[in-house]
PDB file of C-alpha atoms and ligand atoms in Angstrom:
ATOM      1  CA  MET A   1      17.505 -22.995   1.528  1.00 82.00           C
ATOM      2  CA  LYS A   2      15.715 -20.214  -0.221  1.00 92.00           C
ATOM      3  CA  ALA A   3      12.361 -18.983   1.008  1.00 97.00           C
ATOM      4  CA  ARG A   4       9.360 -20.211  -0.923  1.00 98.00           C
ATOM      5  CA  TYR A   5       8.364 -16.681  -1.921  1.00 98.00           C
ATOM      6  CA  GLU A   6      10.229 -13.840  -3.639  1.00 98.00           C
ATOM      7  CA  LEU A   7       8.616 -10.454  -3.692  1.00 98.00           C
ATOM      8  CA  ILE A   8       9.787  -8.177  -6.458  1.00 98.00           C
ATOM      9  CA  GLY A   9       9.430  -4.444  -6.033  1.00 98.00           C
ATOM     10  CA  SER A  10      10.504  -1.409  -4.082  1.00 96.00           C
ATOM     11  CA  ALA A  11      10.033  -1.092  -0.282  1.00 96.00           C
ATOM     12  CA  MET A  12       8.724   2.428  -0.757  1.00 96.00           C
ATOM     13  CA  SER A  13       5.820   1.274  -2.903  1.00 97.00           C
ATOM     14  CA  PRO A  14       2.528   1.270  -0.976  1.00 98.00           C
ATOM     15  CA  PHE A  15       1.464  -1.829  -2.898  1.00 98.00           C
ATOM     16  CA  VAL A  16       4.608  -3.679  -2.064  1.00 98.00           C
ATOM     17  CA  ARG A  17       4.208  -2.717   1.600  1.00 98.00           C
ATOM     18  CA  LYS A  18       0.673  -3.997   1.465  1.00 98.00           C
ATOM     19  CA  VAL A  19       1.883  -7.480   0.515  1.00 99.00           C
ATOM     20  CA  ARG A  20       4.778  -7.353   3.007  1.00 98.00           C
ATOM     21  CA  VAL A  21       2.387  -6.557   5.870  1.00 98.00           C
ATOM     22  CA  ALA A  22       0.042  -9.379   4.806  1.00 98.00           C
ATOM     23  CA  MET A  23       2.996 -11.833   4.635  1.00 98.00           C
ATOM     24  CA  ALA A  24       4.271 -10.692   8.043  1.00 98.00           C
ATOM     25  CA  LEU A  25       0.822 -11.139   9.622  1.00 98.00           C
ATOM     26  CA  LYS A  26       0.745 -14.669   8.236  1.00 98.00           C
ATOM     27  CA  GLY A  27       4.306 -15.381   9.247  1.00 98.00           C
ATOM     28  CA  LEU A  28       5.379 -16.120   5.678  1.00 98.00           C
ATOM     29  CA  ALA A  29       9.101 -15.988   4.899  1.00 98.00           C
ATOM     30  CA  TYR A  30      10.111 -14.210   1.663  1.00 98.00           C
ATOM     31  CA  GLU A  31      12.975 -12.517  -0.030  1.00 98.00           C
ATOM     32  CA  LEU A  32      12.542  -8.954  -1.173  1.00 97.00           C
ATOM     33  CA  CYS A  33      14.084  -8.384  -4.591  1.00 97.00           C
ATOM     34  CA  GLU A  34      14.478  -4.582  -4.704  1.00 96.00           C
ATOM     35  CA  ILE A  35      14.017  -3.043  -8.139  1.00 97.00           C
ATOM     36  CA  SER A  36      13.276   0.496  -9.174  1.00 94.00           C
ATOM     37  CA  ILE A  37      10.131   0.884 -11.232  1.00 94.00           C
ATOM     38  CA  PHE A  38      11.725   3.955 -12.845  1.00 92.00           C
ATOM     39  CA  ASP A  39      14.742   1.943 -14.112  1.00 93.00           C
ATOM     40  CA  PRO A  40      13.713  -1.703 -14.021  1.00 96.00           C
ATOM     41  CA  PRO A  41      16.034  -4.537 -15.093  1.00 97.00           C
ATOM     42  CA  ASP A  42      15.586  -5.976 -18.591  1.00 97.00           C
ATOM     43  CA  TRP A  43      13.929  -9.114 -17.292  1.00 97.00           C
ATOM     44  CA  PHE A  44      11.156  -7.197 -15.484  1.00 98.00           C
ATOM     45  CA  SER A  45       8.772  -6.750 -18.394  1.00 96.00           C
ATOM     46  CA  SER A  46       8.708 -10.488 -18.966  1.00 97.00           C
ATOM     47  CA  ILE A  47       7.180 -11.047 -15.499  1.00 98.00           C
ATOM     48  CA  SER A  48       5.099  -7.799 -15.272  1.00 98.00           C
ATOM     49  CA  PRO A  49       3.076  -7.154 -18.394  1.00 97.00           C
ATOM     50  CA  LEU A  50       1.716  -3.875 -16.951  1.00 97.00           C
ATOM     51  CA  ARG A  51       5.255  -2.965 -15.790  1.00 97.00           C
ATOM     52  CA  ARG A  52       4.063  -2.587 -12.177  1.00 98.00           C
ATOM     53  CA  ILE A  53       5.212  -3.725  -8.799  1.00 98.00           C
ATOM     54  CA  PRO A  54       4.697  -5.858  -6.781  1.00 98.00           C
ATOM     55  CA  VAL A  55       5.271  -9.234  -8.400  1.00 98.00           C
ATOM     56  CA  LEU A  56       5.259 -12.415  -6.264  1.00 98.00           C
ATOM     57  CA  ARG A  57       7.267 -15.446  -7.277  1.00 98.00           C
ATOM     58  CA  ASP A  58       6.198 -18.796  -5.821  1.00 98.00           C
ATOM     59  CA  ARG A  59       9.158 -21.240  -5.912  1.00 98.00           C
ATOM     60  CA  ASP A  60       6.791 -24.108  -4.967  1.00 98.00           C
ATOM     61  CA  ARG A  61       5.157 -23.490  -8.342  1.00 98.00           C
ATOM     62  CA  GLY A  62       8.296 -23.712 -10.420  1.00 98.00           C
ATOM     63  CA  GLY A  63       8.976 -19.963  -9.974  1.00 98.00           C
ATOM     64  CA  ALA A  64       5.688 -18.869 -11.502  1.00 98.00           C
ATOM     65  CA  VAL A  65       4.640 -15.315 -10.753  1.00 98.00           C
ATOM     66  CA  LEU A  66       1.478 -13.354  -9.790  1.00 98.00           C
ATOM     67  CA  ASN A  67       0.927  -9.676 -10.386  1.00 98.00           C
ATOM     68  CA  ASP A  68      -1.011  -7.022  -8.514  1.00 98.00           C
ATOM     69  CA  SER A  69      -1.092  -6.605  -4.755  1.00 98.00           C
ATOM     70  CA  SER A  70      -4.753  -7.488  -4.470  1.00 98.00           C
ATOM     71  CA  VAL A  71      -4.400 -10.694  -6.452  1.00 98.00           C
ATOM     72  CA  ILE A  72      -1.286 -11.593  -4.481  1.00 99.00           C
ATOM     73  CA  CYS A  73      -2.954 -10.937  -1.088  1.00 98.00           C
ATOM     74  CA  HIS A  74      -5.989 -12.992  -2.098  1.00 98.00           C
ATOM     75  CA  TYR A  75      -3.780 -15.858  -3.254  1.00 98.00           C
ATOM     76  CA  LEU A  76      -1.773 -15.818  -0.012  1.00 98.00           C
ATOM     77  CA  ASP A  77      -5.014 -15.685   2.012  1.00 98.00           C
ATOM     78  CA  MET A  78      -6.330 -18.810   0.248  1.00 98.00           C
ATOM     79  CA  ALA A  79      -2.999 -20.637   0.247  1.00 98.00           C
ATOM     80  CA  HIS A  80      -2.261 -19.793   3.960  1.00 98.00           C
ATOM     81  CA  PRO A  81      -5.644 -19.409   5.677  1.00 98.00           C
ATOM     82  CA  GLU A  82      -4.143 -18.864   9.165  1.00 95.00           C
ATOM     83  CA  SER A  83      -4.444 -15.246  10.326  1.00 97.00           C
ATOM     84  CA  PRO A  84      -7.101 -14.487   7.672  1.00 98.00           C
ATOM     85  CA  LEU A  85      -6.948 -11.138   5.831  1.00 98.00           C
ATOM     86  CA  LEU A  86     -10.684 -10.845   5.255  1.00 98.00           C
ATOM     87  CA  PRO A  87     -13.717 -11.010   7.658  1.00 98.00           C
ATOM     88  CA  GLU A  88     -15.802 -14.156   7.387  1.00 98.00           C
ATOM     89  CA  ASP A  89     -19.139 -12.318   7.327  1.00 98.00           C
ATOM     90  CA  PRO A  90     -20.141 -11.803   3.656  1.00 98.00           C
ATOM     91  CA  TRP A  91     -21.179  -8.149   4.122  1.00 98.00           C
ATOM     92  CA  GLU A  92     -18.039  -7.208   6.081  1.00 98.00           C
ATOM     93  CA  ARG A  93     -15.902  -9.088   3.602  1.00 98.00           C
ATOM     94  CA  ALA A  94     -17.394  -7.118   0.737  1.00 98.00           C
ATOM     95  CA  ARG A  95     -16.951  -3.860   2.716  1.00 98.00           C
ATOM     96  CA  ALA A  96     -13.242  -4.762   3.157  1.00 98.00           C
ATOM     97  CA  LEU A  97     -12.878  -5.333  -0.584  1.00 98.00           C
ATOM     98  CA  TRP A  98     -14.525  -1.974  -1.300  1.00 98.00           C
ATOM     99  CA  ILE A  99     -12.214  -0.049   1.017  1.00 98.00           C
ATOM    100  CA  GLU A 100      -9.248  -1.873  -0.567  1.00 98.00           C
ATOM    101  CA  GLU A 101     -10.449  -0.870  -4.018  1.00 98.00           C
ATOM    102  CA  TYR A 102     -10.994   2.770  -2.940  1.00 98.00           C
ATOM    103  CA  MET A 103      -7.520   3.052  -1.488  1.00 98.00           C
ATOM    104  CA  ASP A 104      -5.732   1.176  -4.270  1.00 98.00           C
ATOM    105  CA  THR A 105      -7.282   3.170  -7.055  1.00 98.00           C
ATOM    106  CA  GLU A 106      -8.460   6.720  -6.509  1.00 98.00           C
ATOM    107  CA  PHE A 107      -6.607   7.459  -3.278  1.00 98.00           C
ATOM    108  CA  ALA A 108      -3.356   5.929  -4.528  1.00 98.00           C
ATOM    109  CA  PHE A 109      -3.587   7.748  -7.803  1.00 98.00           C
ATOM    110  CA  ARG A 110      -4.442  11.224  -6.526  1.00 98.00           C
ATOM    111  CA  MET A 111      -2.502  11.243  -3.308  1.00 98.00           C
ATOM    112  CA  GLY A 112       0.364   9.062  -4.499  1.00 97.00           C
ATOM    113  CA  MET A 113       0.905  11.044  -7.722  1.00 96.00           C
ATOM    114  CA  GLY A 114       0.093  14.424  -6.149  1.00 98.00           C
ATOM    115  CA  LEU A 115       2.139  14.122  -2.984  1.00 98.00           C
ATOM    116  CA  PHE A 116       4.441  11.112  -2.776  1.00 97.00           C
ATOM    117  CA  ARG A 117       5.790  11.117  -6.288  1.00 95.00           C
ATOM    118  CA  THR A 118       5.931  14.875  -6.390  1.00 95.00           C
ATOM    119  CA  ARG A 119       7.564  15.497  -3.044  1.00 95.00           C
ATOM    120  CA  TYR A 120       9.591  12.325  -2.618  1.00 95.00           C
ATOM    121  CA  VAL A 121      10.326  10.491  -5.860  1.00 94.00           C
ATOM    122  CA  TYR A 122      10.836  13.315  -8.346  1.00 92.00           C
ATOM    123  CA  PRO A 123      13.357  15.250  -6.227  1.00 92.00           C
ATOM    124  CA  LEU A 124      15.366  12.052  -5.873  1.00 91.00           C
ATOM    125  CA  MET A 125      15.397  11.896  -9.654  1.00 91.00           C
ATOM    126  CA  GLY A 126      16.609  15.467  -9.802  1.00 93.00           C
ATOM    127  CA  GLN A 127      13.220  16.865 -10.990  1.00 93.00           C
ATOM    128  CA  PRO A 128      11.658  19.969  -9.520  1.00 92.00           C
ATOM    129  CA  VAL A 129       8.689  19.750  -7.065  1.00 91.00           C
ATOM    130  CA  ASP A 130       5.473  20.657  -8.854  1.00 94.00           C
ATOM    131  CA  GLU A 131       4.135  22.936  -6.149  1.00 95.00           C
ATOM    132  CA  ALA A 132       0.860  23.630  -8.077  1.00 97.00           C
ATOM    133  CA  LEU A 133       0.070  19.891  -8.108  1.00 97.00           C
ATOM    134  CA  VAL A 134       0.901  19.596  -4.369  1.00 97.00           C
ATOM    135  CA  GLU A 135      -1.398  22.522  -3.647  1.00 98.00           C
ATOM    136  CA  LYS A 136      -4.228  21.112  -5.771  1.00 98.00           C
ATOM    137  CA  THR A 137      -3.875  17.714  -4.135  1.00 98.00           C
ATOM    138  CA  LEU A 138      -3.951  19.140  -0.604  1.00 98.00           C
ATOM    139  CA  THR A 139      -6.848  21.445  -1.143  1.00 98.00           C
ATOM    140  CA  LYS A 140      -9.039  19.606  -3.722  1.00 97.00           C
ATOM    141  CA  HIS A 141      -8.422  15.863  -3.207  1.00 98.00           C
ATOM    142  CA  ALA A 142      -7.145  15.255   0.298  1.00 98.00           C
ATOM    143  CA  PRO A 143     -10.279  16.753   2.021  1.00 98.00           C
ATOM    144  CA  ARG A 144     -12.726  14.521   0.148  1.00 98.00           C
ATOM    145  CA  PHE A 145     -10.678  11.381   0.915  1.00 98.00           C
ATOM    146  CA  TYR A 146     -10.312  12.339   4.543  1.00 98.00           C
ATOM    147  CA  ARG A 147     -14.012  13.187   4.914  1.00 98.00           C
ATOM    148  CA  TYR A 148     -15.050   9.855   3.463  1.00 98.00           C
ATOM    149  CA  LEU A 149     -12.584   7.796   5.534  1.00 99.00           C
ATOM    150  CA  GLU A 150     -13.502   9.737   8.699  1.00 99.00           C
ATOM    151  CA  GLY A 151     -17.159   8.759   8.194  1.00 98.00           C
ATOM    152  CA  GLU A 152     -16.194   5.115   7.587  1.00 98.00           C
ATOM    153  CA  ILE A 153     -13.964   4.717  10.687  1.00 98.00           C
ATOM    154  CA  ALA A 154     -15.805   6.943  13.202  1.00 98.00           C
ATOM    155  CA  GLY A 155     -16.955   4.845  16.146  1.00 98.00           C
ATOM    156  CA  LYS A 156     -15.069   1.748  14.939  1.00 98.00           C
ATOM    157  CA  ASP A 157     -11.665   0.159  15.590  1.00 98.00           C
ATOM    158  CA  TRP A 158     -11.271  -1.338  12.089  1.00 98.00           C
ATOM    159  CA  PHE A 159     -12.613  -0.498   8.679  1.00 98.00           C
ATOM    160  CA  ALA A 160     -14.365  -3.851   8.168  1.00 98.00           C
ATOM    161  CA  GLY A 161     -15.364  -6.496  10.728  1.00 98.00           C
ATOM    162  CA  SER A 162     -13.989  -6.784  14.199  1.00 97.00           C
ATOM    163  CA  ALA A 163     -10.313  -7.225  13.490  1.00 98.00           C
ATOM    164  CA  LEU A 164      -7.605  -5.763  11.318  1.00 98.00           C
ATOM    165  CA  SER A 165      -8.227  -6.809   7.687  1.00 98.00           C
ATOM    166  CA  LEU A 166      -7.000  -6.206   4.218  1.00 98.00           C
ATOM    167  CA  ALA A 167      -9.060  -2.993   4.284  1.00 98.00           C
ATOM    168  CA  ASP A 168      -6.896  -1.672   7.099  1.00 99.00           C
ATOM    169  CA  ILE A 169      -3.702  -2.802   5.385  1.00 99.00           C
ATOM    170  CA  ALA A 170      -4.733  -1.044   2.237  1.00 99.00           C
ATOM    171  CA  VAL A 171      -5.607   2.201   4.143  1.00 99.00           C
ATOM    172  CA  ALA A 172      -2.570   2.224   6.382  1.00 98.00           C
ATOM    173  CA  THR A 173      -0.031   1.488   3.619  1.00 98.00           C
ATOM    174  CA  GLN A 174      -1.169   4.607   1.751  1.00 98.00           C
ATOM    175  CA  PHE A 175      -0.908   6.673   4.877  1.00 98.00           C
ATOM    176  CA  ALA A 176       2.613   5.295   5.453  1.00 98.00           C
ATOM    177  CA  ASN A 177       3.582   6.878   2.162  1.00 98.00           C
ATOM    178  CA  MET A 178       1.929  10.086   3.245  1.00 98.00           C
ATOM    179  CA  ARG A 179       3.965  10.056   6.448  1.00 97.00           C
ATOM    180  CA  HIS A 180       7.152   9.908   4.381  1.00 96.00           C
ATOM    181  CA  VAL A 181       6.187  13.288   2.889  1.00 96.00           C
ATOM    182  CA  ARG A 182       4.899  14.620   6.251  1.00 96.00           C
ATOM    183  CA  GLU A 183       1.264  14.604   5.264  1.00 97.00           C
ATOM    184  CA  ALA A 184      -1.420  13.416   7.746  1.00 98.00           C
ATOM    185  CA  PRO A 185      -5.072  14.167   8.427  1.00 98.00           C
ATOM    186  CA  ASP A 186      -5.619  17.059  10.778  1.00 98.00           C
ATOM    187  CA  PRO A 187      -6.888  15.660  14.128  1.00 98.00           C
ATOM    188  CA  ALA A 188      -9.011  18.759  14.665  1.00 98.00           C
ATOM    189  CA  LEU A 189     -10.969  18.082  11.442  1.00 98.00           C
ATOM    190  CA  TYR A 190     -10.743  14.343  11.142  1.00 98.00           C
ATOM    191  CA  PRO A 191     -10.272  13.027  14.768  1.00 98.00           C
ATOM    192  CA  ALA A 192     -11.271   9.398  14.221  1.00 98.00           C
ATOM    193  CA  LEU A 193      -9.166   9.030  11.047  1.00 99.00           C
ATOM    194  CA  ALA A 194      -6.114  10.744  12.545  1.00 98.00           C
ATOM    195  CA  ALA A 195      -6.245   8.526  15.660  1.00 98.00           C
ATOM    196  CA  TYR A 196      -6.763   5.434  13.555  1.00 98.00           C
ATOM    197  CA  VAL A 197      -3.797   6.218  11.296  1.00 98.00           C
ATOM    198  CA  ALA A 198      -1.536   6.901  14.264  1.00 98.00           C
ATOM    199  CA  ARG A 199      -2.475   3.720  16.094  1.00 98.00           C
ATOM    200  CA  THR A 200      -2.403   1.465  12.977  1.00 98.00           C
ATOM    201  CA  LEU A 201       0.961   2.673  11.802  1.00 98.00           C
ATOM    202  CA  ALA A 202       2.280   2.124  15.341  1.00 98.00           C
ATOM    203  CA  LEU A 203       1.467  -1.632  15.142  1.00 98.00           C
ATOM    204  CA  PRO A 204       4.686  -3.577  15.138  1.00 98.00           C
ATOM    205  CA  VAL A 205       4.106  -4.903  11.660  1.00 98.00           C
ATOM    206  CA  PHE A 206       4.025  -1.380  10.144  1.00 98.00           C
ATOM    207  CA  ALA A 207       6.496   0.216  12.574  1.00 98.00           C
ATOM    208  CA  ALA A 208       9.176  -2.335  11.638  1.00 97.00           C
ATOM    209  CA  LEU A 209       8.833  -1.552   7.931  1.00 97.00           C
ATOM    210  CA  GLU A 210       8.843   2.238   8.632  1.00 96.00           C
ATOM    211  CA  GLN A 211      12.195   1.904  10.423  1.00 95.00           C
ATOM    212  CA  GLU A 212      13.561  -0.100   7.481  1.00 94.00           C
ATOM    213  CA  GLU A 213      12.236   2.484   4.960  1.00 93.00           C
ATOM    214  CA  LYS A 214      13.616   5.422   6.913  1.00 89.00           C
ATOM    215  CA  ALA A 215      17.038   3.816   7.071  1.00 89.00           C
ATOM    216  CA  ALA A 216      16.918   3.379   3.244  1.00 85.00           C
ATOM    217  CA  SER A 217      15.301   6.805   2.559  1.00 75.00           C
ATOM    218  CA  GLY A 218      16.917   8.534  -0.320  1.00 71.00           C
ATOM    219  CA  ALA A 219      16.433   5.445  -2.449  1.00 70.00           C
ATOM    220  CA  ILE A 220      13.490   4.440  -4.574  1.00 68.00           C
ATOM    221  CA  GLY A 221      14.391   0.810  -5.040  1.00 69.00           C
ATOM    222  CA  GLY A 222      16.930  -1.040  -7.095  1.00 61.00           C
ATOM    223  CA  ALA A 223      20.526  -1.879  -6.229  1.00 48.00           C
TER     224      ALA A 223
HETATM  225  N1  GSH B   1      -3.149  -2.197  -8.773  1.00 55.66           N
HETATM  226  C1  GSH B   1      -1.693  -2.431  -8.671  1.00 55.66           C
HETATM  227  C2  GSH B   1      -0.985  -1.112  -8.636  1.00 55.66           C
HETATM  228  C3  GSH B   1       0.507  -1.289  -8.618  1.00 55.66           C
HETATM  229  C4  GSH B   1       1.207   0.025  -8.925  1.00 55.66           C
HETATM  230  O1  GSH B   1       0.678   0.950  -9.550  1.00 55.66           O
HETATM  231  N2  GSH B   1       2.487   0.082  -8.536  1.00 55.66           N
HETATM  232  C5  GSH B   1       3.274   1.278  -8.872  1.00 55.66           C
HETATM  233  C6  GSH B   1       4.405   1.495  -7.870  1.00 55.66           C
HETATM  234  S1  GSH B   1       3.790   2.069  -6.320  1.00 55.66           S
HETATM  235  C7  GSH B   1       3.998   0.957 -10.195  1.00 55.66           C
HETATM  236  O2  GSH B   1       4.508  -0.083 -10.420  1.00 55.66           O
HETATM  237  N3  GSH B   1       3.962   1.980 -11.079  1.00 55.66           N
HETATM  238  C8  GSH B   1       4.604   1.843 -12.369  1.00 55.66           C
HETATM  239  C9  GSH B   1       4.547   3.132 -13.147  1.00 55.66           C
HETATM  240  O3  GSH B   1       3.968   4.098 -12.684  1.00 55.66           O
HETATM  241  O4  GSH B   1       5.078   3.097 -14.286  1.00 55.66           O
HETATM  242  C10 GSH B   1      -1.380  -3.271  -7.379  1.00 55.66           C
HETATM  243  O5  GSH B   1      -2.226  -3.306  -6.525  1.00 55.66           O
HETATM  244  O6  GSH B   1      -0.378  -3.946  -7.389  1.00 55.66           O
END
């Protein structure tokens, strides 16, 4: 029998990884339908109006789909409340949502475009590395992200509340992509953040995906 859920996207996408980690923490079975966002199948636009991954298909709902990693994670958290993804305390919950927003938008855009796409994706597509963009990302953008995150995690184990939450998943999944292009916060400058990234990515739920991604490295999704 097929799993209830199908997750459509590429394992190298930080947003797909975000959902995979959330599903693993909740013990939810799913099938990953690998597609490349750079060469998607014809049917993809009919389930993703923004032409973005991930997309979650719920077979218990007649195969209906949900778009956007945040929407998907919130749905899964409501539908499967065991191992909650968000703190119960209203303030900490709101803080988790803010960190998620920060990582999914500005961090993902600047660091994802400036480092991951440039150093990992474009070379696979036979395009040259834009060294000027890499340099600008490392000198102009990375330090302000790292400074902010250092201030938010210093003296704490997790970004919001007293346990791993969606905030941590959103942070760690972006740093997982950074690790694929050998970028990490300097422990001498950002000690709390560097230690946090190392210990969070070492959690079995992230480490298992990293092994899988490394084994498949050289691919950006799709058959
Ligand atoms: N806010 C969306 C962002 C999803 C997103 O941007 N995914 C990237 C892949 S990592 C994508 O599909 N990009 C399509 C494109 O750049 O054309 C989410 O959280 O799911």
